[in-house]
CSV table of C-alpha atoms and ligand atoms in Angstrom, one decimal:
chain,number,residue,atom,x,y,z
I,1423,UNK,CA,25.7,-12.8,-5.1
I,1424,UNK,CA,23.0,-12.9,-8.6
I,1425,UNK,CA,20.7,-10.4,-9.1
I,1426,UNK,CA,17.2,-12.4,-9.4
I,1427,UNK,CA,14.1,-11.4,-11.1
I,1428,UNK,CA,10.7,-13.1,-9.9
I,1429,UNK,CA,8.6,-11.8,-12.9
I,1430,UNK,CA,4.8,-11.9,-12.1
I,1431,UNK,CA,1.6,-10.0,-13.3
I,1432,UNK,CA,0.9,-6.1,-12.6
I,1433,UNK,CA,-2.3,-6.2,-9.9
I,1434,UNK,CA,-3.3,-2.8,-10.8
I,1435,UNK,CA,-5.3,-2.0,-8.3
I,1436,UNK,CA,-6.3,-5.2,-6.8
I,1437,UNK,CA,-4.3,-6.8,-4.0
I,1438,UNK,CA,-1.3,-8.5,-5.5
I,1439,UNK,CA,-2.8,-12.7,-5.5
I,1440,UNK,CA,0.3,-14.6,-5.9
I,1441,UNK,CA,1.3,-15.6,-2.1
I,1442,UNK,CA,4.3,-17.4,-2.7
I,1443,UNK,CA,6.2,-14.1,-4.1
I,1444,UNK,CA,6.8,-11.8,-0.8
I,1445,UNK,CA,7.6,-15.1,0.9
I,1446,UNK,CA,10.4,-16.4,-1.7
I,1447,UNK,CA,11.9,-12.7,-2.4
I,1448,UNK,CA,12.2,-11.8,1.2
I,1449,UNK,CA,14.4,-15.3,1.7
I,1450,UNK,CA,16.2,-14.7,-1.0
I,1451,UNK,CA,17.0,-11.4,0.3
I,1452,UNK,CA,17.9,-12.7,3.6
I,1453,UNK,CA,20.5,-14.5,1.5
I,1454,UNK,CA,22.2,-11.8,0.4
I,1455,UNK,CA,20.9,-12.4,-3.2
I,1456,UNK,CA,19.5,-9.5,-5.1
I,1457,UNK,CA,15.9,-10.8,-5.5
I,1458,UNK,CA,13.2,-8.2,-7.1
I,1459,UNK,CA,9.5,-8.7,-8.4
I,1460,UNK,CA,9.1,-7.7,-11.7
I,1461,UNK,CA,6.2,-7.4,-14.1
I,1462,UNK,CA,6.6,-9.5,-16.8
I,1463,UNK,CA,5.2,-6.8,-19.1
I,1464,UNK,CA,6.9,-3.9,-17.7
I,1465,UNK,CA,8.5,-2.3,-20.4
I,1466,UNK,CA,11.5,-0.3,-18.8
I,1467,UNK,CA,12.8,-4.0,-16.8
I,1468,UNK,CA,16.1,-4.3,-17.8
I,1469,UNK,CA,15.6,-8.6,-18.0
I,1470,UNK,CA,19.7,-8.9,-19.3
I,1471,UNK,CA,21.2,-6.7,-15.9
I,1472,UNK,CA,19.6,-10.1,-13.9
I,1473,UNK,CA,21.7,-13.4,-13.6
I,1474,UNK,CA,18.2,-15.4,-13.2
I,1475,UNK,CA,14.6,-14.7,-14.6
I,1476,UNK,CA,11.9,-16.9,-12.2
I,1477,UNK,CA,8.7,-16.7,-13.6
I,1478,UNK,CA,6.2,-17.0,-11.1
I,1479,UNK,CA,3.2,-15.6,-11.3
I,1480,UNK,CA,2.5,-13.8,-14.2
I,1481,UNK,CA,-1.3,-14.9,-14.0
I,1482,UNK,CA,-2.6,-12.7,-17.1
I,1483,UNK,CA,-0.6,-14.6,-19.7
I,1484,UNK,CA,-3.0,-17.1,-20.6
I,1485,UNK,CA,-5.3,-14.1,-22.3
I,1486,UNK,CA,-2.1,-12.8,-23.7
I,1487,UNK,CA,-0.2,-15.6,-25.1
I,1488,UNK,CA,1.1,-14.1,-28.4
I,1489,UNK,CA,2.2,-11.0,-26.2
I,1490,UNK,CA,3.8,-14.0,-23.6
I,1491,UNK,CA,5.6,-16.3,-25.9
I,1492,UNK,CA,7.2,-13.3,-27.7
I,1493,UNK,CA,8.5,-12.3,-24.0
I,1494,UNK,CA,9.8,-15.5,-22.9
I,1495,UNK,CA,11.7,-15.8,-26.2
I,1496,UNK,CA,13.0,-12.4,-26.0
I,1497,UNK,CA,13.9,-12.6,-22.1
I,1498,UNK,CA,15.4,-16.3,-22.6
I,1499,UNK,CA,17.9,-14.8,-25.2
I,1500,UNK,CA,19.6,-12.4,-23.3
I,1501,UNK,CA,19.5,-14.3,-19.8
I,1502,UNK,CA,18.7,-17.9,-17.9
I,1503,UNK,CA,14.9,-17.8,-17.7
I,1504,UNK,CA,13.0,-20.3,-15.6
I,1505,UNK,CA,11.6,-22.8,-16.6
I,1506,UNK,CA,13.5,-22.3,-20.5
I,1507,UNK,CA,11.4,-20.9,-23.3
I,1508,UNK,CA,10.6,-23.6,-25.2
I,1509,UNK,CA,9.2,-25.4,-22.0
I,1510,UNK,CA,7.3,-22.2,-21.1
I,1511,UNK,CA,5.3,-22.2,-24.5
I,1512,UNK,CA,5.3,-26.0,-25.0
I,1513,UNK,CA,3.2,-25.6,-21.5
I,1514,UNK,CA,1.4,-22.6,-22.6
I,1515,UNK,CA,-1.2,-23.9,-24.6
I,1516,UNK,CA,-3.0,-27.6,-22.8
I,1517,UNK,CA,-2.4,-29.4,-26.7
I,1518,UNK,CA,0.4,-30.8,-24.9
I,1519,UNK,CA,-2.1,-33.2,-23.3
I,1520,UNK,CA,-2.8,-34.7,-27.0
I,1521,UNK,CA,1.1,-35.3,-26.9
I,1522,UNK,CA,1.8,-36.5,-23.7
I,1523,UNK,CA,-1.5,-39.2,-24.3
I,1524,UNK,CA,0.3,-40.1,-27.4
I,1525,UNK,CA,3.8,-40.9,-26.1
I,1526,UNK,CA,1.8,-43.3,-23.3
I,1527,UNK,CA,0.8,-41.0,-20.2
I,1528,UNK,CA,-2.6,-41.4,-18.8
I,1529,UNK,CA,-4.1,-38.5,-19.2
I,1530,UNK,CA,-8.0,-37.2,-18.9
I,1531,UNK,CA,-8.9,-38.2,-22.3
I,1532,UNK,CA,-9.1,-34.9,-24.4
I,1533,UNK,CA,-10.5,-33.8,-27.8
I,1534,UNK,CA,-9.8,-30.1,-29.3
I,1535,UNK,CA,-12.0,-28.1,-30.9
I,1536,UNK,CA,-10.5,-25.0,-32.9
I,1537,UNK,CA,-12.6,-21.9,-34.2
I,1538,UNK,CA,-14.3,-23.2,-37.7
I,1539,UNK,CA,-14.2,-26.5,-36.3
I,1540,UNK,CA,-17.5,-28.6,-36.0
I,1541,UNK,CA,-18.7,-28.7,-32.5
I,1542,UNK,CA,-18.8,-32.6,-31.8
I,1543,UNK,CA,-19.7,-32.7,-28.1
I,1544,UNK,CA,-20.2,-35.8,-26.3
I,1545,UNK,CA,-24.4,-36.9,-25.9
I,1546,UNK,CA,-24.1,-39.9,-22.8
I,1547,UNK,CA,-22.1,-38.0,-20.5
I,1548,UNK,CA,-21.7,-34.9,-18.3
I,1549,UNK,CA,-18.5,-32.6,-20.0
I,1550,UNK,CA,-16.1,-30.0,-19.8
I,1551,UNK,CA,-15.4,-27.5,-22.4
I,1552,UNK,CA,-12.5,-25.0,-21.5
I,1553,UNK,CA,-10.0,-23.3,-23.3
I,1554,UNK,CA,-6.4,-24.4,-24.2
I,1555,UNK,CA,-5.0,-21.3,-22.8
I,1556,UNK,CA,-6.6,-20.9,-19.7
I,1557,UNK,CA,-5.5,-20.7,-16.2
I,1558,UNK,CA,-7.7,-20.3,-12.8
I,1559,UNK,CA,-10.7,-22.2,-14.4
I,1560,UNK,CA,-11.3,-19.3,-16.6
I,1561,UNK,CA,-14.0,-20.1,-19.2
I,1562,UNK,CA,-14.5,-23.5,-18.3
I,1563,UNK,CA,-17.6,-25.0,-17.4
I,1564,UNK,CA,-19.4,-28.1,-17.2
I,1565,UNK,CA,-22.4,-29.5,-19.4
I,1566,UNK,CA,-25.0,-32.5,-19.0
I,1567,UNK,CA,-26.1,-33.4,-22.3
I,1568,UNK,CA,-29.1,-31.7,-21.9
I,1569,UNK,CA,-27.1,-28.5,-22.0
I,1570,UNK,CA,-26.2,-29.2,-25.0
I,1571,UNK,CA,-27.6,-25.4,-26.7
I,1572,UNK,CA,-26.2,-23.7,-24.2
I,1573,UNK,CA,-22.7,-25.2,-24.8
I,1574,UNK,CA,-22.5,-24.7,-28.2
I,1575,UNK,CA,-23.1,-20.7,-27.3
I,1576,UNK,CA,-20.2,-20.4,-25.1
I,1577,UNK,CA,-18.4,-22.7,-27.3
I,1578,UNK,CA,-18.7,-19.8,-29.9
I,1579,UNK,CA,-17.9,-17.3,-27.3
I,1580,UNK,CA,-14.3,-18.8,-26.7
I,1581,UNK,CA,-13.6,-19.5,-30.0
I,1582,UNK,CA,-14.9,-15.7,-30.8
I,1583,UNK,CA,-12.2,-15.0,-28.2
I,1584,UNK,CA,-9.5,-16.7,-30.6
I,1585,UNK,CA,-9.3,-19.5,-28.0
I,1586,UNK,CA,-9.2,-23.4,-29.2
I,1587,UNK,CA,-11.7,-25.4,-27.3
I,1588,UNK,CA,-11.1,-29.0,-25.5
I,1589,UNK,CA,-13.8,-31.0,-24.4
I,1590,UNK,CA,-13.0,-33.8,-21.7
I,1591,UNK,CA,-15.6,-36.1,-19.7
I,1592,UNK,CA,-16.5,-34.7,-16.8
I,1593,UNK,CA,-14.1,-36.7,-14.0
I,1594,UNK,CA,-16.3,-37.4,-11.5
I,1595,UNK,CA,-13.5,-39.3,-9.5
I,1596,UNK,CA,-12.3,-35.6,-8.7
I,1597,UNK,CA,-16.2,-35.1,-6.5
I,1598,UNK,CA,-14.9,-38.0,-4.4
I,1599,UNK,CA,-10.6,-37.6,-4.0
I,1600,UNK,CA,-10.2,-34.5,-5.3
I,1601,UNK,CA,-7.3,-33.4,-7.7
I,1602,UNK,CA,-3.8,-33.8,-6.5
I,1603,UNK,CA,-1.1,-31.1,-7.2
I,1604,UNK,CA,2.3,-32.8,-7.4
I,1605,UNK,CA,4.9,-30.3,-7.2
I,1606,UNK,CA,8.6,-31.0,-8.4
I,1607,UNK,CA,11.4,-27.9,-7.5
I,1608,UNK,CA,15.1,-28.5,-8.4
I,1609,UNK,CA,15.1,-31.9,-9.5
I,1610,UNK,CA,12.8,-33.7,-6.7
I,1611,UNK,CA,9.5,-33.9,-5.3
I,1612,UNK,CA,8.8,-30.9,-3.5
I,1613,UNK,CA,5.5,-31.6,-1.6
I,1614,UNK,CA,2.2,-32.4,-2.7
I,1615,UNK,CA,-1.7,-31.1,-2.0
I,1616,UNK,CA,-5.5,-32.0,-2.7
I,1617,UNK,CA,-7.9,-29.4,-3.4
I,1618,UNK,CA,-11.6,-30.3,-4.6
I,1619,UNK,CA,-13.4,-29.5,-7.1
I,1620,UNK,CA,-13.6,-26.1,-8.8
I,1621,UNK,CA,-16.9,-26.8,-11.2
I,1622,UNK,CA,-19.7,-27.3,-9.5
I,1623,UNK,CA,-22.8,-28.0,-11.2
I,1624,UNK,CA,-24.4,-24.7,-12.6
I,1625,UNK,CA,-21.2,-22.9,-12.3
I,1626,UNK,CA,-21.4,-20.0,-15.2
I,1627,UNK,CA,-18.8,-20.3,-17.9
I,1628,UNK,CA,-17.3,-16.8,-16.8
I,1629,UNK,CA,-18.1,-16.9,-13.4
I,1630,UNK,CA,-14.6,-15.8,-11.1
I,1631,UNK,CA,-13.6,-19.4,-9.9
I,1632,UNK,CA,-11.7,-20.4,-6.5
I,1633,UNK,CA,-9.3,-22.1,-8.1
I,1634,UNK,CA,-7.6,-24.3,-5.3
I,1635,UNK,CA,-11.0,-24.9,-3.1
I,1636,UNK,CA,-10.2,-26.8,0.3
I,1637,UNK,CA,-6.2,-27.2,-0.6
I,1638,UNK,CA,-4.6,-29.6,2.3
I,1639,UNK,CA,-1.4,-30.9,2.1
I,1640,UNK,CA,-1.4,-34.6,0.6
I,1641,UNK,CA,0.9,-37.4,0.6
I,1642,UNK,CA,1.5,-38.9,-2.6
I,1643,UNK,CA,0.3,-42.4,-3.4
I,1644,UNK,CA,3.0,-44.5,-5.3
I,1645,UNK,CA,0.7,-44.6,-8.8
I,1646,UNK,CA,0.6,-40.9,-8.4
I,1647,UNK,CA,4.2,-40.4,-8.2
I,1648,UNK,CA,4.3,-43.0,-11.5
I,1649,UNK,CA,2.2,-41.0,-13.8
I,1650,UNK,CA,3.8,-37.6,-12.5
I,1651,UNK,CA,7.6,-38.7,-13.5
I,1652,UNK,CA,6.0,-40.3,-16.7
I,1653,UNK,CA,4.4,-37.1,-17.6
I,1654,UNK,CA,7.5,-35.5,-16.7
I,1655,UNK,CA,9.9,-37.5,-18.9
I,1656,UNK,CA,7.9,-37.3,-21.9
I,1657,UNK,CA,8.1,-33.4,-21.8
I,1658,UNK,CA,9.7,-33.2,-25.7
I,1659,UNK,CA,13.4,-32.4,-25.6
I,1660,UNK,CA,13.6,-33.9,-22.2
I,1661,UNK,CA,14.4,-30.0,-20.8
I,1662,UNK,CA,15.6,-29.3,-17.5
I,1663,UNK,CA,13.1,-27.9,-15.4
I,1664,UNK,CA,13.3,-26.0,-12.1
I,1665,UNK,CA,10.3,-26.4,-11.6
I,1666,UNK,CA,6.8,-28.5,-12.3
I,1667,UNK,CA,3.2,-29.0,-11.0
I,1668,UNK,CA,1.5,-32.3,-12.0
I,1669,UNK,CA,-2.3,-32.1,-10.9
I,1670,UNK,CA,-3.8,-35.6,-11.3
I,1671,UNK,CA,-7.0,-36.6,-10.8
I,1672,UNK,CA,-9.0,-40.0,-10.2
I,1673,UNK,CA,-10.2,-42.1,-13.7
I,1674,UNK,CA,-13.5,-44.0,-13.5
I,1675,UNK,CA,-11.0,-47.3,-12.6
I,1676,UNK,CA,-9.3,-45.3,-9.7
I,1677,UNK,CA,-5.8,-44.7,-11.3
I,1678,UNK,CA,-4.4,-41.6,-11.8
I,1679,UNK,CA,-4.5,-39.3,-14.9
I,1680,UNK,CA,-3.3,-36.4,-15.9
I,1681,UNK,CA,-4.9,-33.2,-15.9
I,1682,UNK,CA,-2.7,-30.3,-16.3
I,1683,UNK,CA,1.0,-30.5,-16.6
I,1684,UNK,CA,1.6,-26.5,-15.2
I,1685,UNK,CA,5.3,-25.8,-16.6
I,1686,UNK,CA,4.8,-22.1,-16.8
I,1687,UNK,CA,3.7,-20.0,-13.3
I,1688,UNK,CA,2.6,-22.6,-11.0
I,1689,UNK,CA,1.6,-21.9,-7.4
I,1690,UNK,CA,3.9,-23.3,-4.9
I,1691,UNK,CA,1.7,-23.3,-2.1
I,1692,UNK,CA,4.3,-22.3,0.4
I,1693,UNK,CA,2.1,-21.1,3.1
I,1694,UNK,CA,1.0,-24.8,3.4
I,1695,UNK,CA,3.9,-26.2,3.2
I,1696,UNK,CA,6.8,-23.5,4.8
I,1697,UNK,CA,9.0,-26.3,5.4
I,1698,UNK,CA,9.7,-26.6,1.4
I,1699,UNK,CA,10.9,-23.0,1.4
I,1700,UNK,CA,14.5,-24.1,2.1
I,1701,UNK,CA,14.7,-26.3,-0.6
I,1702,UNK,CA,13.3,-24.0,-3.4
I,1703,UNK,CA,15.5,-21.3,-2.1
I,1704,UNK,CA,18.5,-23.3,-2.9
I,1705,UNK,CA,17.3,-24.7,-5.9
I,1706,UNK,CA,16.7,-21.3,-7.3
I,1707,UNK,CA,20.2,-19.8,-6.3
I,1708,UNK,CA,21.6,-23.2,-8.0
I,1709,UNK,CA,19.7,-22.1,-11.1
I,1710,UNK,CA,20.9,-18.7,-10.9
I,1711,UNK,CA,24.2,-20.3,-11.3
I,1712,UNK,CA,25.4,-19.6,-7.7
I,1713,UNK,CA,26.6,-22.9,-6.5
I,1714,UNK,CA,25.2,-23.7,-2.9
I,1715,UNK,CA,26.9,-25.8,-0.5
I,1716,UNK,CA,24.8,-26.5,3.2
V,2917,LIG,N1,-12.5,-32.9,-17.2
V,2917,LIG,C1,-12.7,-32.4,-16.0
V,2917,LIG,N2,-13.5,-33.0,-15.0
V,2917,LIG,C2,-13.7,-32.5,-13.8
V,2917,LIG,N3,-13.3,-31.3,-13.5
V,2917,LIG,C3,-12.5,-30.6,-14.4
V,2917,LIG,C4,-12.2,-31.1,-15.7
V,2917,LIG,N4,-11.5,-30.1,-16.3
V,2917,LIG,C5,-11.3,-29.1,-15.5
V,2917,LIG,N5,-12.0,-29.4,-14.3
V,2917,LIG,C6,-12.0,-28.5,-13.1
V,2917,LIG,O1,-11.6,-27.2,-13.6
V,2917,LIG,C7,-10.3,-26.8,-13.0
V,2917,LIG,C8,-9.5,-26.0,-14.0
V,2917,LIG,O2,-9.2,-26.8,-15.1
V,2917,LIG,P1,-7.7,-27.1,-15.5
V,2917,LIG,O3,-7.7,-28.0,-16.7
V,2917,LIG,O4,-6.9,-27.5,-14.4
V,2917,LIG,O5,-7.2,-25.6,-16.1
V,2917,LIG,P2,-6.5,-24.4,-15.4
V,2917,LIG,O6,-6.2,-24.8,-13.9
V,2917,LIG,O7,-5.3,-24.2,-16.2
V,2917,LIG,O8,-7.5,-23.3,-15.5
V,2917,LIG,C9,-9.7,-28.1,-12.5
V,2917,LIG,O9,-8.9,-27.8,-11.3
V,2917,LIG,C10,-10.9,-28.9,-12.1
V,2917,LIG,O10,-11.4,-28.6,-10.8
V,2918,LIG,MG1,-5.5,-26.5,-13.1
């Protein structure tokens, strides 16, 4: 049986957030299969003695990138690490939106702003400004043009951060059908789910966020399912992936864009959808190189 590692962030002394993990170690254990949490940045983790690295929650990367793409290099040389390196830090930093627009996706149309950079913010339309290395909504925040002062402070305050900027419309589709989280595990659609908005009007730039507001489980549309597998094929290198999370949201025209392709520590959602954990289990103990039959 593999020796498994499900490497996620050190709570300290919060409650631990990421809901999937008890649930996926205690079936792998029920399998026979060594499964552990791990902190990612806990330095005495032996990351070679295990057959499969999971990343799954290691929430506090997105302030810590450097420190993050240095361990998912140095974890995916001396083991199989899930998803691969290069797809972790290709999904790391949201410039892969730039990309995935070029080679044809529909994605929320997107502009960067690195620190140095002029501040060109759009003047005939509500906006978002967030960072490109952000998870859980942190620092992002939406603008009228009126706000336009008040953005260009927090603007400086990311980029005084060392964080790139990128400014989007504000999509106002996602008031009306939400944003739709398409998650892929092993190879196939997993299951899907809607959640609402996160930035409501006035929301403070580093207000604490809920960052899956009023999730319910969703069944994709057939444009949805389009965009996600376009989004997914045009990841570079065409990598295998164990797993994905395509959240889309609604264009002004109704179709589907892209919002975030999360390649890195997605939540699964289980506890909406406990029917998925069989699947994931054996997808997992397939990665780990254990072939599964049943
Ligand atoms: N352009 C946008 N229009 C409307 N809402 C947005 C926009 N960008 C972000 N949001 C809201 O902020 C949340 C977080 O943004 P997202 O790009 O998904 O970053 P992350 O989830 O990695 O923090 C989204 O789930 C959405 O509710
Ligand atoms: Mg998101």
């Amino acid at each position: 049986m593999p020796r498994i590692a499900l490497a996620t962030y050190d709570p300290g002394a919060e409650p631990h957030r990421d809901n999937d993990l008890p649930v996926l170690v205690r079936a792998l254990l029920e399998r026979g299969v060594e499964a552990e949490a791990q902190y990612w940045d806990d330095p005495w983790a032996d990351w070679g003695g295990y057959d499969l690295v999971l990343i799954r929650s290691t929430w506090d990367y997105s302030w810590r990138a450097a420190e993050f793409a240095d361990w998912v290099e140095r974890v995916g040389r001396v083991t199989r690490l899930a998803n691969p390196a290069d797809v972790a830090r290709w999904s790391m930093d949201k410039r892969y939106l730039g990309e995935l627009a070029a080679a044809g996706v529909p994605t929320v149309p997107t502009s960067y702003i690195a620190p140095g950079e002029a501040a060109e913010l759009p003047d005939g339309h509500e906006y978002v400004i967030k960072p490109t290395s952000g998870a859980g909504a942190r620092f992002a925040a939406r603008y009228t043009p009126g706000e336009h002062d008040i953005a260009v402070r927090q603007l400086a305050r990311m980029h005084a951060e060392g964080f790139t900027a990128m400014v989007q419309p504000y999509v106002r589709g996602i008031d009306v059908s939400g944003e739709r989280a398409l998650q892929f595990f092993g190879g196939r659609l997993l299951h899907a789910s809607r959640k609402g908005a996160v930035l409501a009007p006035g929301t403070p730039y580093d207000a604490e966020k809920v960052a899956h507001p009023d999730l319910t489980r969703w069944q994709p549309t057939a444009d949805e399912l389009a965009v996600a597998e376009r989004a997914l094929a045009a990841v570079p290198g065409a990598p295998e992936l164990l797993y994905a999370r395509v959240d889309l949201v609604d264009a002004e025209d109704g179709t589907p864009r892209l919002m975030e392709l999360e390649l890195v520590e997605p939540n699964l959602f289980l506890w909406l959808h406990p029917g998925s954990l069989e699947h994931v289990v054996k997808a997992v103990l397939v990665a780990a190189g254990e072939g599964v039959t049943g």
